[in-house]
Coordinates of C-alpha atoms and ligand atoms in Angstrom, one line a residue:
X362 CA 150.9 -35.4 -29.5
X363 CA 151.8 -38.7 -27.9
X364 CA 154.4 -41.0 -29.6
X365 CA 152.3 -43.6 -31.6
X366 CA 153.2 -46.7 -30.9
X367 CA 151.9 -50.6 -31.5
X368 CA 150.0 -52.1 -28.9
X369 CA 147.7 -55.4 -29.0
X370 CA 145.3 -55.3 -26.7
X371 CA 143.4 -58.1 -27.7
X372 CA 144.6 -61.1 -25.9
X373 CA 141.1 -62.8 -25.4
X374 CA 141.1 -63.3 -29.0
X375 CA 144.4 -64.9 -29.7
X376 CA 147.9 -64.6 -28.3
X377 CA 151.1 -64.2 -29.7
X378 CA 153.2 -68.3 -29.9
X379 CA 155.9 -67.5 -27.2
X380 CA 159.5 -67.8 -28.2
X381 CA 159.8 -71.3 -26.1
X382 CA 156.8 -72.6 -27.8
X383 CA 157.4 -72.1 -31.0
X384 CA 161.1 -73.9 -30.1
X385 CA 159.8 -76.4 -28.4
X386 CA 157.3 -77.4 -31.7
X387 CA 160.3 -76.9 -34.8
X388 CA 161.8 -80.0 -34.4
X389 CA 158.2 -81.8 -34.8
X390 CA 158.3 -80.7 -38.6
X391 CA 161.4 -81.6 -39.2
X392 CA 163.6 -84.1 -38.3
X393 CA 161.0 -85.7 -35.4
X394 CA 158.2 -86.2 -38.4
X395 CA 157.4 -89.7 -37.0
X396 CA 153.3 -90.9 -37.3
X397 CA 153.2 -91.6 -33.8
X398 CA 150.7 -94.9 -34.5
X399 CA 153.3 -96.1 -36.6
X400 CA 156.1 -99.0 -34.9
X401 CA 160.0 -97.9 -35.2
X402 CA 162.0 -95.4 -33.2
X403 CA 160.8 -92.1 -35.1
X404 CA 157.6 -93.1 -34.6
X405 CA 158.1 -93.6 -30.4
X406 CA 159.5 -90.1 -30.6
X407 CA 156.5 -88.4 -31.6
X408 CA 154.5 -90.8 -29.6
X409 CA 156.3 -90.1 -26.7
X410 CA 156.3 -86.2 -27.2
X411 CA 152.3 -86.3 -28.1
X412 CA 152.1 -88.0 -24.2
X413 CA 154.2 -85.5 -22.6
X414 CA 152.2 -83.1 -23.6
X415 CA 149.0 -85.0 -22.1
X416 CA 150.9 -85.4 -18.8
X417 CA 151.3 -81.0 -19.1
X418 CA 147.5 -80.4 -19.6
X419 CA 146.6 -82.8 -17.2
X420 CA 148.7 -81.6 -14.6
X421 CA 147.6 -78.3 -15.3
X422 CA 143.9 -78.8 -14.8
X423 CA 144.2 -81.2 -12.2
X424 CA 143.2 -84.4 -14.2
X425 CA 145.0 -88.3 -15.0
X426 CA 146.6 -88.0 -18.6
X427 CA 144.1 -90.5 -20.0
X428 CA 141.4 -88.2 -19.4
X429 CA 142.8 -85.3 -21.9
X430 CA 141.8 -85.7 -25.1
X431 CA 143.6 -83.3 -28.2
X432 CA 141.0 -81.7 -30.7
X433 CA 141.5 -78.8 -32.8
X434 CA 140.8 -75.9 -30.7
X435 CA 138.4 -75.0 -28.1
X436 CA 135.5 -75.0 -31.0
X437 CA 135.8 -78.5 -31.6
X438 CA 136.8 -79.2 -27.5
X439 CA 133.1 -77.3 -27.4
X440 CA 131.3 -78.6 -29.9
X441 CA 132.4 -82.3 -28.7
X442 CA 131.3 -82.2 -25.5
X443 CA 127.5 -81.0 -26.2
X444 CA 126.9 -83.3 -29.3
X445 CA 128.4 -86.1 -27.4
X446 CA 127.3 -86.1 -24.5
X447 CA 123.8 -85.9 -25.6
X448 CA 124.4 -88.7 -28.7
X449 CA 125.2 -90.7 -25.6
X450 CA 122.0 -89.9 -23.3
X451 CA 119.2 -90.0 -26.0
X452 CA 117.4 -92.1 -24.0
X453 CA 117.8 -90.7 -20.7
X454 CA 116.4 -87.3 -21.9
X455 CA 116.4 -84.2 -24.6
X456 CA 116.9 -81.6 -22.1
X457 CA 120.1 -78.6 -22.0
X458 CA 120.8 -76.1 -19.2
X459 CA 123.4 -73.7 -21.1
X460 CA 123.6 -69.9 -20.4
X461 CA 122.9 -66.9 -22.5
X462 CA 126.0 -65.6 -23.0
X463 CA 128.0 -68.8 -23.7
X464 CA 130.7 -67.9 -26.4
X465 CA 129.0 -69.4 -29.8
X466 CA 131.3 -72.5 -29.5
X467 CA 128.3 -73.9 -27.2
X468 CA 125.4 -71.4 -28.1
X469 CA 125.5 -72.8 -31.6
X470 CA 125.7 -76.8 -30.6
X471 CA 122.6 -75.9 -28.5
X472 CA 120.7 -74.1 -31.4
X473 CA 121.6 -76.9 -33.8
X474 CA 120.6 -79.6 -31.2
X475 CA 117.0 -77.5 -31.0
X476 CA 116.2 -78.1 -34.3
X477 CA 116.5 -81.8 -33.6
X478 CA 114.1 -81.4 -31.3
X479 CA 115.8 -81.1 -27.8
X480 CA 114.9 -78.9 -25.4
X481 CA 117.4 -75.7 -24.3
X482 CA 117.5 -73.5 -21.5
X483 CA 119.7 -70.2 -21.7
X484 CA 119.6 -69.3 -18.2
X485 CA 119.9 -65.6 -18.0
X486 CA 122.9 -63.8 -16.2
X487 CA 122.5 -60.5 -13.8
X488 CA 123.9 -57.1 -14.5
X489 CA 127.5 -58.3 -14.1
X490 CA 127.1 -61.1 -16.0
X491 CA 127.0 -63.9 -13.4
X492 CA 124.8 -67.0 -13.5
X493 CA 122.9 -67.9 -10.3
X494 CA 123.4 -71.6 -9.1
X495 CA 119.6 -71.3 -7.6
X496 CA 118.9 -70.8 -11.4
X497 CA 120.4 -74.3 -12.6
X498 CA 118.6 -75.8 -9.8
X499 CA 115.2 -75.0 -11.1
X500 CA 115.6 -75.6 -14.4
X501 CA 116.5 -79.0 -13.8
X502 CA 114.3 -81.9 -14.8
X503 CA 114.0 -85.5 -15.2
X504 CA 114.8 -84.9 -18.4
X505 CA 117.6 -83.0 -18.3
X506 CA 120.9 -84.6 -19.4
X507 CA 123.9 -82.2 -19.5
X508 CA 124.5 -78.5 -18.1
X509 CA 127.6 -76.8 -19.8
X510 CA 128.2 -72.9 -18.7
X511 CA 131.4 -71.5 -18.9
X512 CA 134.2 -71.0 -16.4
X513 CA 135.1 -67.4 -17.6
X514 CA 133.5 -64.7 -19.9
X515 CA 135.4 -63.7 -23.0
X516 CA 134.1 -60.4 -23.8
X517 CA 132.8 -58.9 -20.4
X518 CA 135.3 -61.0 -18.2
X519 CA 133.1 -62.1 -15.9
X520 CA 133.8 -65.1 -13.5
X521 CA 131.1 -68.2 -13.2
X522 CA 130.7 -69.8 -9.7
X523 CA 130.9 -73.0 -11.9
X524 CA 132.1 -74.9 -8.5
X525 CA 128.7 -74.2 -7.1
X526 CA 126.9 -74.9 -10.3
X527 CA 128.7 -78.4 -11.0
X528 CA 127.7 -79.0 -7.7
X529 CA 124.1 -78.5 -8.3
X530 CA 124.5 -80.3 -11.4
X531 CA 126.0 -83.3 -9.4
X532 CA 123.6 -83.5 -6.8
X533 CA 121.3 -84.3 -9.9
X534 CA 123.6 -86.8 -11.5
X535 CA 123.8 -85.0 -14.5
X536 CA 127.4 -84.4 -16.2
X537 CA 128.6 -80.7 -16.3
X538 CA 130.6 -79.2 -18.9
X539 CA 132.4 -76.0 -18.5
X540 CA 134.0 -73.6 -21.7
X541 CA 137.3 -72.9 -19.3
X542 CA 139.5 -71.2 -23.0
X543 CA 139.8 -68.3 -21.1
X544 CA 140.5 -69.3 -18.0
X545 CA 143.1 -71.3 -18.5
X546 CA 146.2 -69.5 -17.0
X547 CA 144.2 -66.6 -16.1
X548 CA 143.7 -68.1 -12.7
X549 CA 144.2 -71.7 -11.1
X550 CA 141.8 -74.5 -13.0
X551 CA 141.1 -77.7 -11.4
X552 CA 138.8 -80.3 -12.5
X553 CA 137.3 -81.6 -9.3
X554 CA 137.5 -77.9 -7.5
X555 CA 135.1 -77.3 -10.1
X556 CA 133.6 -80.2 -10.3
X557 CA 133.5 -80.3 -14.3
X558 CA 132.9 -83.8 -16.1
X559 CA 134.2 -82.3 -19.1
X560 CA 136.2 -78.7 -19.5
X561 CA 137.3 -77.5 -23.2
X562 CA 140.7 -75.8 -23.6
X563 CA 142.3 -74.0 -26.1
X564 CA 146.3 -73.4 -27.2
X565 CA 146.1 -70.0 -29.0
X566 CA 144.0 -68.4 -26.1
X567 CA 147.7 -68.6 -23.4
X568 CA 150.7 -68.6 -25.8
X569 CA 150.2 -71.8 -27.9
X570 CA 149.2 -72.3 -31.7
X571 CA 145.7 -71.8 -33.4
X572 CA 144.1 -75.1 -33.8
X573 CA 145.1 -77.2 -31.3
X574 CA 142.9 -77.9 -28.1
X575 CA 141.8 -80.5 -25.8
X576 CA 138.8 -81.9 -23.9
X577 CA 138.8 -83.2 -20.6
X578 CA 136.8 -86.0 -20.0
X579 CA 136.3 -87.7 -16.5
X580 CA 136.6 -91.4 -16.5
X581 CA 133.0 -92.9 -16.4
X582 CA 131.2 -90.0 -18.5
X583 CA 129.1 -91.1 -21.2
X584 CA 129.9 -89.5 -24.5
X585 CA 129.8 -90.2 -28.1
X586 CA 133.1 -90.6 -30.1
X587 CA 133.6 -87.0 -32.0
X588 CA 135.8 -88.7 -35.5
X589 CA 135.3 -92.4 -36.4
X590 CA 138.8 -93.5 -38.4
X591 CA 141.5 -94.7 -36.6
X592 CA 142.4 -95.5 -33.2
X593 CA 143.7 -91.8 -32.1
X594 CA 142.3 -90.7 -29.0
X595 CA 141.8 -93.9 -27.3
X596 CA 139.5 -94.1 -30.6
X597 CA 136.9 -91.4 -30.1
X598 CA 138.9 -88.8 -31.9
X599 CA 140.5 -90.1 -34.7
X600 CA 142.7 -88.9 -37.0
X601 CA 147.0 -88.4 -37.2
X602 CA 147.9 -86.1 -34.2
X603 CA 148.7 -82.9 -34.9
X604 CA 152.0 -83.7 -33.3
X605 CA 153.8 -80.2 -33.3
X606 CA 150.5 -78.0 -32.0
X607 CA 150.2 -81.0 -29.1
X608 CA 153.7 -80.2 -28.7
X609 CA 152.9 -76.4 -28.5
X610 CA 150.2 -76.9 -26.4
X611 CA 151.8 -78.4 -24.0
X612 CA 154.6 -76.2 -23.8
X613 CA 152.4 -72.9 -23.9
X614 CA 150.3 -74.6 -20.6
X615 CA 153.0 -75.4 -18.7
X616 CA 154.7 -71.7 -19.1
X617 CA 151.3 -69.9 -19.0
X618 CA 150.5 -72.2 -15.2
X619 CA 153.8 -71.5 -13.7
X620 CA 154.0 -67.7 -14.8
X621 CA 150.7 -67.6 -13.4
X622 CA 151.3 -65.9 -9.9
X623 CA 153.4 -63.3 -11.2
X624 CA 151.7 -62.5 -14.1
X625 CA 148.3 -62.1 -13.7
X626 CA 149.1 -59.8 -10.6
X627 CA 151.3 -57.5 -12.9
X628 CA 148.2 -57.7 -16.1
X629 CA 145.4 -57.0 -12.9
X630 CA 147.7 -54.1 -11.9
X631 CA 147.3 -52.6 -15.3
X632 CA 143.5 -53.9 -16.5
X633 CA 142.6 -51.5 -12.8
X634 CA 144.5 -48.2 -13.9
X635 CA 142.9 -48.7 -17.6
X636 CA 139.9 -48.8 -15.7
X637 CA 140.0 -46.1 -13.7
X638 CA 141.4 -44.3 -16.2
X639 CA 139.0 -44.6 -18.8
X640 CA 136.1 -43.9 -16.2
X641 CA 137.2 -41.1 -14.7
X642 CA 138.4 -39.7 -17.6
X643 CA 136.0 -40.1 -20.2
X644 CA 132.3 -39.1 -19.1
X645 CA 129.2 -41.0 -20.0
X646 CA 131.4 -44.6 -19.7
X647 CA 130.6 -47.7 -17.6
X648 CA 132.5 -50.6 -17.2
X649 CA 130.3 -54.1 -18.4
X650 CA 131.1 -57.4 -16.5
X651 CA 131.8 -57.9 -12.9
X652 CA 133.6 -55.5 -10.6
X653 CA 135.9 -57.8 -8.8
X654 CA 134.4 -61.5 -10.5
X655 CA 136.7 -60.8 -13.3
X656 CA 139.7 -62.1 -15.6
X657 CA 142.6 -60.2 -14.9
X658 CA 143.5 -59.3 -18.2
X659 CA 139.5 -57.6 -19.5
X660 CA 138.5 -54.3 -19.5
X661 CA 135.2 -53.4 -21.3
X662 CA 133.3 -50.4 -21.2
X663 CA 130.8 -48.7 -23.1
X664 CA 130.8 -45.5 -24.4
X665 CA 127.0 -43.6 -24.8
X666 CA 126.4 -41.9 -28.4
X667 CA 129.5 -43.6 -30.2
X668 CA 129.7 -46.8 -32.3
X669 CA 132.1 -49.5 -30.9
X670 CA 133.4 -50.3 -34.6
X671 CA 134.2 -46.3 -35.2
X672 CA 136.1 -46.8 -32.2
X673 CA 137.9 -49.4 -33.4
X674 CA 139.0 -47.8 -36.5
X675 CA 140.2 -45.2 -34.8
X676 CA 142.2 -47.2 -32.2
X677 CA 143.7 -49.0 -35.2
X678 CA 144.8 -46.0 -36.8
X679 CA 146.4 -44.7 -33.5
X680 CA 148.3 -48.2 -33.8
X681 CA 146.0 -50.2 -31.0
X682 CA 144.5 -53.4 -31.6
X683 CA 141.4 -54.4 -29.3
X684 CA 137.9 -55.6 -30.1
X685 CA 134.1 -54.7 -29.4
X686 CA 132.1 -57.1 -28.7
X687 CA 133.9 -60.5 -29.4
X688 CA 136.0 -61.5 -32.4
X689 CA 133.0 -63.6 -33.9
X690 CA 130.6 -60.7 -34.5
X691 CA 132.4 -57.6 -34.6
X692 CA 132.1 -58.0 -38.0
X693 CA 128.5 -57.3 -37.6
X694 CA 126.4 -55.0 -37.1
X695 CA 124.1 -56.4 -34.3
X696 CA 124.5 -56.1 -30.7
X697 CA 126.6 -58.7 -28.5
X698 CA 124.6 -61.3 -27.5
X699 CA 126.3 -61.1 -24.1
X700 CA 126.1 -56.9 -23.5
X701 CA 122.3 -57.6 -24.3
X702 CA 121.5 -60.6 -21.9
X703 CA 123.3 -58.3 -19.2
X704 CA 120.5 -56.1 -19.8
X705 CA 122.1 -53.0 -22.0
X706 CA 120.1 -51.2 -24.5
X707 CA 121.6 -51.6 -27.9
X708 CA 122.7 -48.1 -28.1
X709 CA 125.2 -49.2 -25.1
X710 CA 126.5 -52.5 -26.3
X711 CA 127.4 -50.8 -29.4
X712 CA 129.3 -48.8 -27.6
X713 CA 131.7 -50.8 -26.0
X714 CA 135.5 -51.6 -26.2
X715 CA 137.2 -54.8 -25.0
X716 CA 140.8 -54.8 -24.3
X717 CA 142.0 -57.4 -23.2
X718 CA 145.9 -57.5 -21.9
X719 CA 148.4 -60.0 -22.1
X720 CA 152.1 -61.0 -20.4
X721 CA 154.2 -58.8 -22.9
X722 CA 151.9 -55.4 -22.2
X723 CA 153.7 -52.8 -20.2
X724 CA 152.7 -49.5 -18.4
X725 CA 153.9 -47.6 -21.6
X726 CA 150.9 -49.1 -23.8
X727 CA 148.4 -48.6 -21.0
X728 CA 149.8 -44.9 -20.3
X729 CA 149.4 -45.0 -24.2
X730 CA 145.9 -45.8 -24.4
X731 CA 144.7 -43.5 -21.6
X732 CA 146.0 -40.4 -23.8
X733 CA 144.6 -40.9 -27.3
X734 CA 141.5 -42.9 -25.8
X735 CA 140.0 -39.8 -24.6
X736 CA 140.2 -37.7 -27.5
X737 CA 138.8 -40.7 -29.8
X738 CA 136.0 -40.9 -28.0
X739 CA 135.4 -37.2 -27.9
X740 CA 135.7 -36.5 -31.5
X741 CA 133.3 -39.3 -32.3
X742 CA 130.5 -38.4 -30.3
X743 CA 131.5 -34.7 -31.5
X744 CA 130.4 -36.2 -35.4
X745 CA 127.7 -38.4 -33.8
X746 CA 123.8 -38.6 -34.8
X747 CA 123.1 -40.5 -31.7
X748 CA 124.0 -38.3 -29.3
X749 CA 120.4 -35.9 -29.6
X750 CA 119.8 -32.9 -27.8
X751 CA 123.1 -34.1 -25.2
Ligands
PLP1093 C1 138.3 -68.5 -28.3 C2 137.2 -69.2 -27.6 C3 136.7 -70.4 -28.0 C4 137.0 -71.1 -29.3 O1 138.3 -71.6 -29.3 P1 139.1 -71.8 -30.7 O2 140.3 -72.6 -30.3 O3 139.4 -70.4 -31.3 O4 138.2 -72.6 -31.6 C5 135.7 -71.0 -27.2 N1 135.3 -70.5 -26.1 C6 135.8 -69.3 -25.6 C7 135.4 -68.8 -24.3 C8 136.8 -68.6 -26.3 O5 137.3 -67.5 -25.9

């Protein structure tokens, strides 16, 4: 019997707040308490640190400081940029290009924008998950006013040729939005590489705190303010700065940039022999996303005759956190709404396992998972009514 042992595999849902973050963020509840609007030295101190941290996401995404704006998380970044981007083209048009497998952060802007009356396309994705540029193209019309699909996947891992779609987009003068939470330091993000009017972020996604975010906005795009208050924001997101998280943020995107290189080839290293491992190992198993158009950190795969969430349990119990599905619906019962536009049956997608690996995994956890994984999954579909006359 192996050595049980803890090991969170579940970095696509949150991260832990590295050591240096959570430093960098104390003295921002403490002693350095200052409103930043307000006018004395205490004040300029949290002022200053909330602008730093500006200068940090902007130089990690390739934008100008004044074009980062802090929100709440990647929801709100989300959220933000549909609804305010069409609040501020009404009149141009009522049309969306999204895709079908958008994390609910922009499926469920879209939905509530339908009921308003505007018009949505979910443009569908191929077995791997990938949108097709052609596809944007012809869904294009004169009324269409914003295109948002995401930069990276967060349960299948797939990677978007948004470069080529914000070019399409361009060519149409139409603003493109892209949901980069889980690409950020998973592999190099630049604004005009590809070519995204507005890109949503997220802290607790790459070693920062929950609830602090920011959207990118390019100078020129018309969008509506997201809070009316004060003058926060440049006065389209008002509200007192949630000085300490900015602070974290910053610090967690300037660690997870420049640790890049060397860790993402360390966390691919591993995602390949969990891979390989769990295929050849384990029969009836196929991996879901994109072979090599994929995050360096996700594995999924699905197992035939075996419930993802019985999986889980039994993971947990073993002393491994990881996730079917993503973190929003695993608490229910119906198939991913990603695993399905990829084209699995249900009986697949509710079969499948996400983990998804961060900097502080090591070869012991994935050495770890590749011996108990195999006898979960046997002893499940041992007990399983879906597994028939097989
Ligand atoms: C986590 C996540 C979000 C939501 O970010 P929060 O900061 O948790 O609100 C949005 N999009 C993607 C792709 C995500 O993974």
């Amino acid at each position: 019997m192996e050595q049980r042992r803890s090991v969170y595999m579940d970095h696509a849902a949150t991260t832990t707040v590295r050591p240096e973050v959570v430093e960098a963020m104390l003295p921002y509840f403490s002693e350095r308490f200052g409103n930043p609007s307000s006018l004395y030295a205490l004040a300029r101190e949290a002022k200053g640190a909330v602008e730093e941290a500006r200068e940090a996401v902007a130089a990690a995404i390739g934008a100008r400081p004044e074009e980062v704006y802090f929100t709440s998380g990647g929801t709100e970044a989300d959220n933000w940029a549909v609804k305010g981007v069409v609040a501020a083209s009404r009149k141009k048009g009522d049309h969306i290009i999204t895709s079908a497998i958008e994390h609910h952060a922009v499926l469920h802007p879209c939905q509530a924008l339908e009921k308003q009356g505007y018009r949505v396309t979910y443009l569908p994705v191929d077995e791997f998950g990938r949108v097709e540029p052609g596809d944007v193209e012809d869904a294009i019309t004169d009324e269409t006013i914003l295109v948002s699909v995401m930069a990276a996947n967060n349960e299948i891992g797939t990677i978007q040729p948004v470069a080529e779609i914000g070019r399409v987009a361009h060519d149409h003068n139409i603003p493109f939005h892209t949901d980069a939470v889980q690409a950020i330091g998973a592999y190099p993000v630049d604004v005009d590489a590809m070519g995204a009017d507005l890109l949503a972020l997220s802290a607790h996604k790459f070693g920062g705190p929950k609830g602090t975010g920011a959207l990118y906005i390019r100078r020129g795009t018309r969008i509506g303010t997201f809070m009316d208050g004060g003058g926060q924001e440049r006065g389209r997101r008002a509200g007192t700065e949630n000085v300490p998280g900015i602070v974290g943020l910053g610090r967690a995107i300037d660690l997870a940039v420049s640790r890049m290189p060397q860790n993402s080839a360390r966390i691919a290293a591993m995602r390949d022999r969990l891979i390989r491992g769990i295929l050849d190992g384990i029969p009836n198993t196929r991996l879901n996303g994109h072979p090599t158009e994929r995050l360096a950190n996700n594995v999924n795969v699905s197992f035939r005759y075996v419930e993802g969430e019985s999986i889980l349990l039994s993971l947990d119990a073993l002393g491994i956190s990881a996730s079917t599905g993503s973190a929003c619906t695993s608490a229910s019962l119906e198939p991913s709404h990603v695993l399905t536009a990829c084209g699995l049956p249900p009986e697949h997608a509710h079969g499948s396992l996400r983990l998804t690996l961060g900097p502080e995994n090591t070869d012991a956890d994935v050495d770890y998972v590749l011996a108990v994984l195999p006898g979960v999954i046997a002893r499940l579909r041992e007990m399983s009514p879906l597994r028939g006359g097989t």
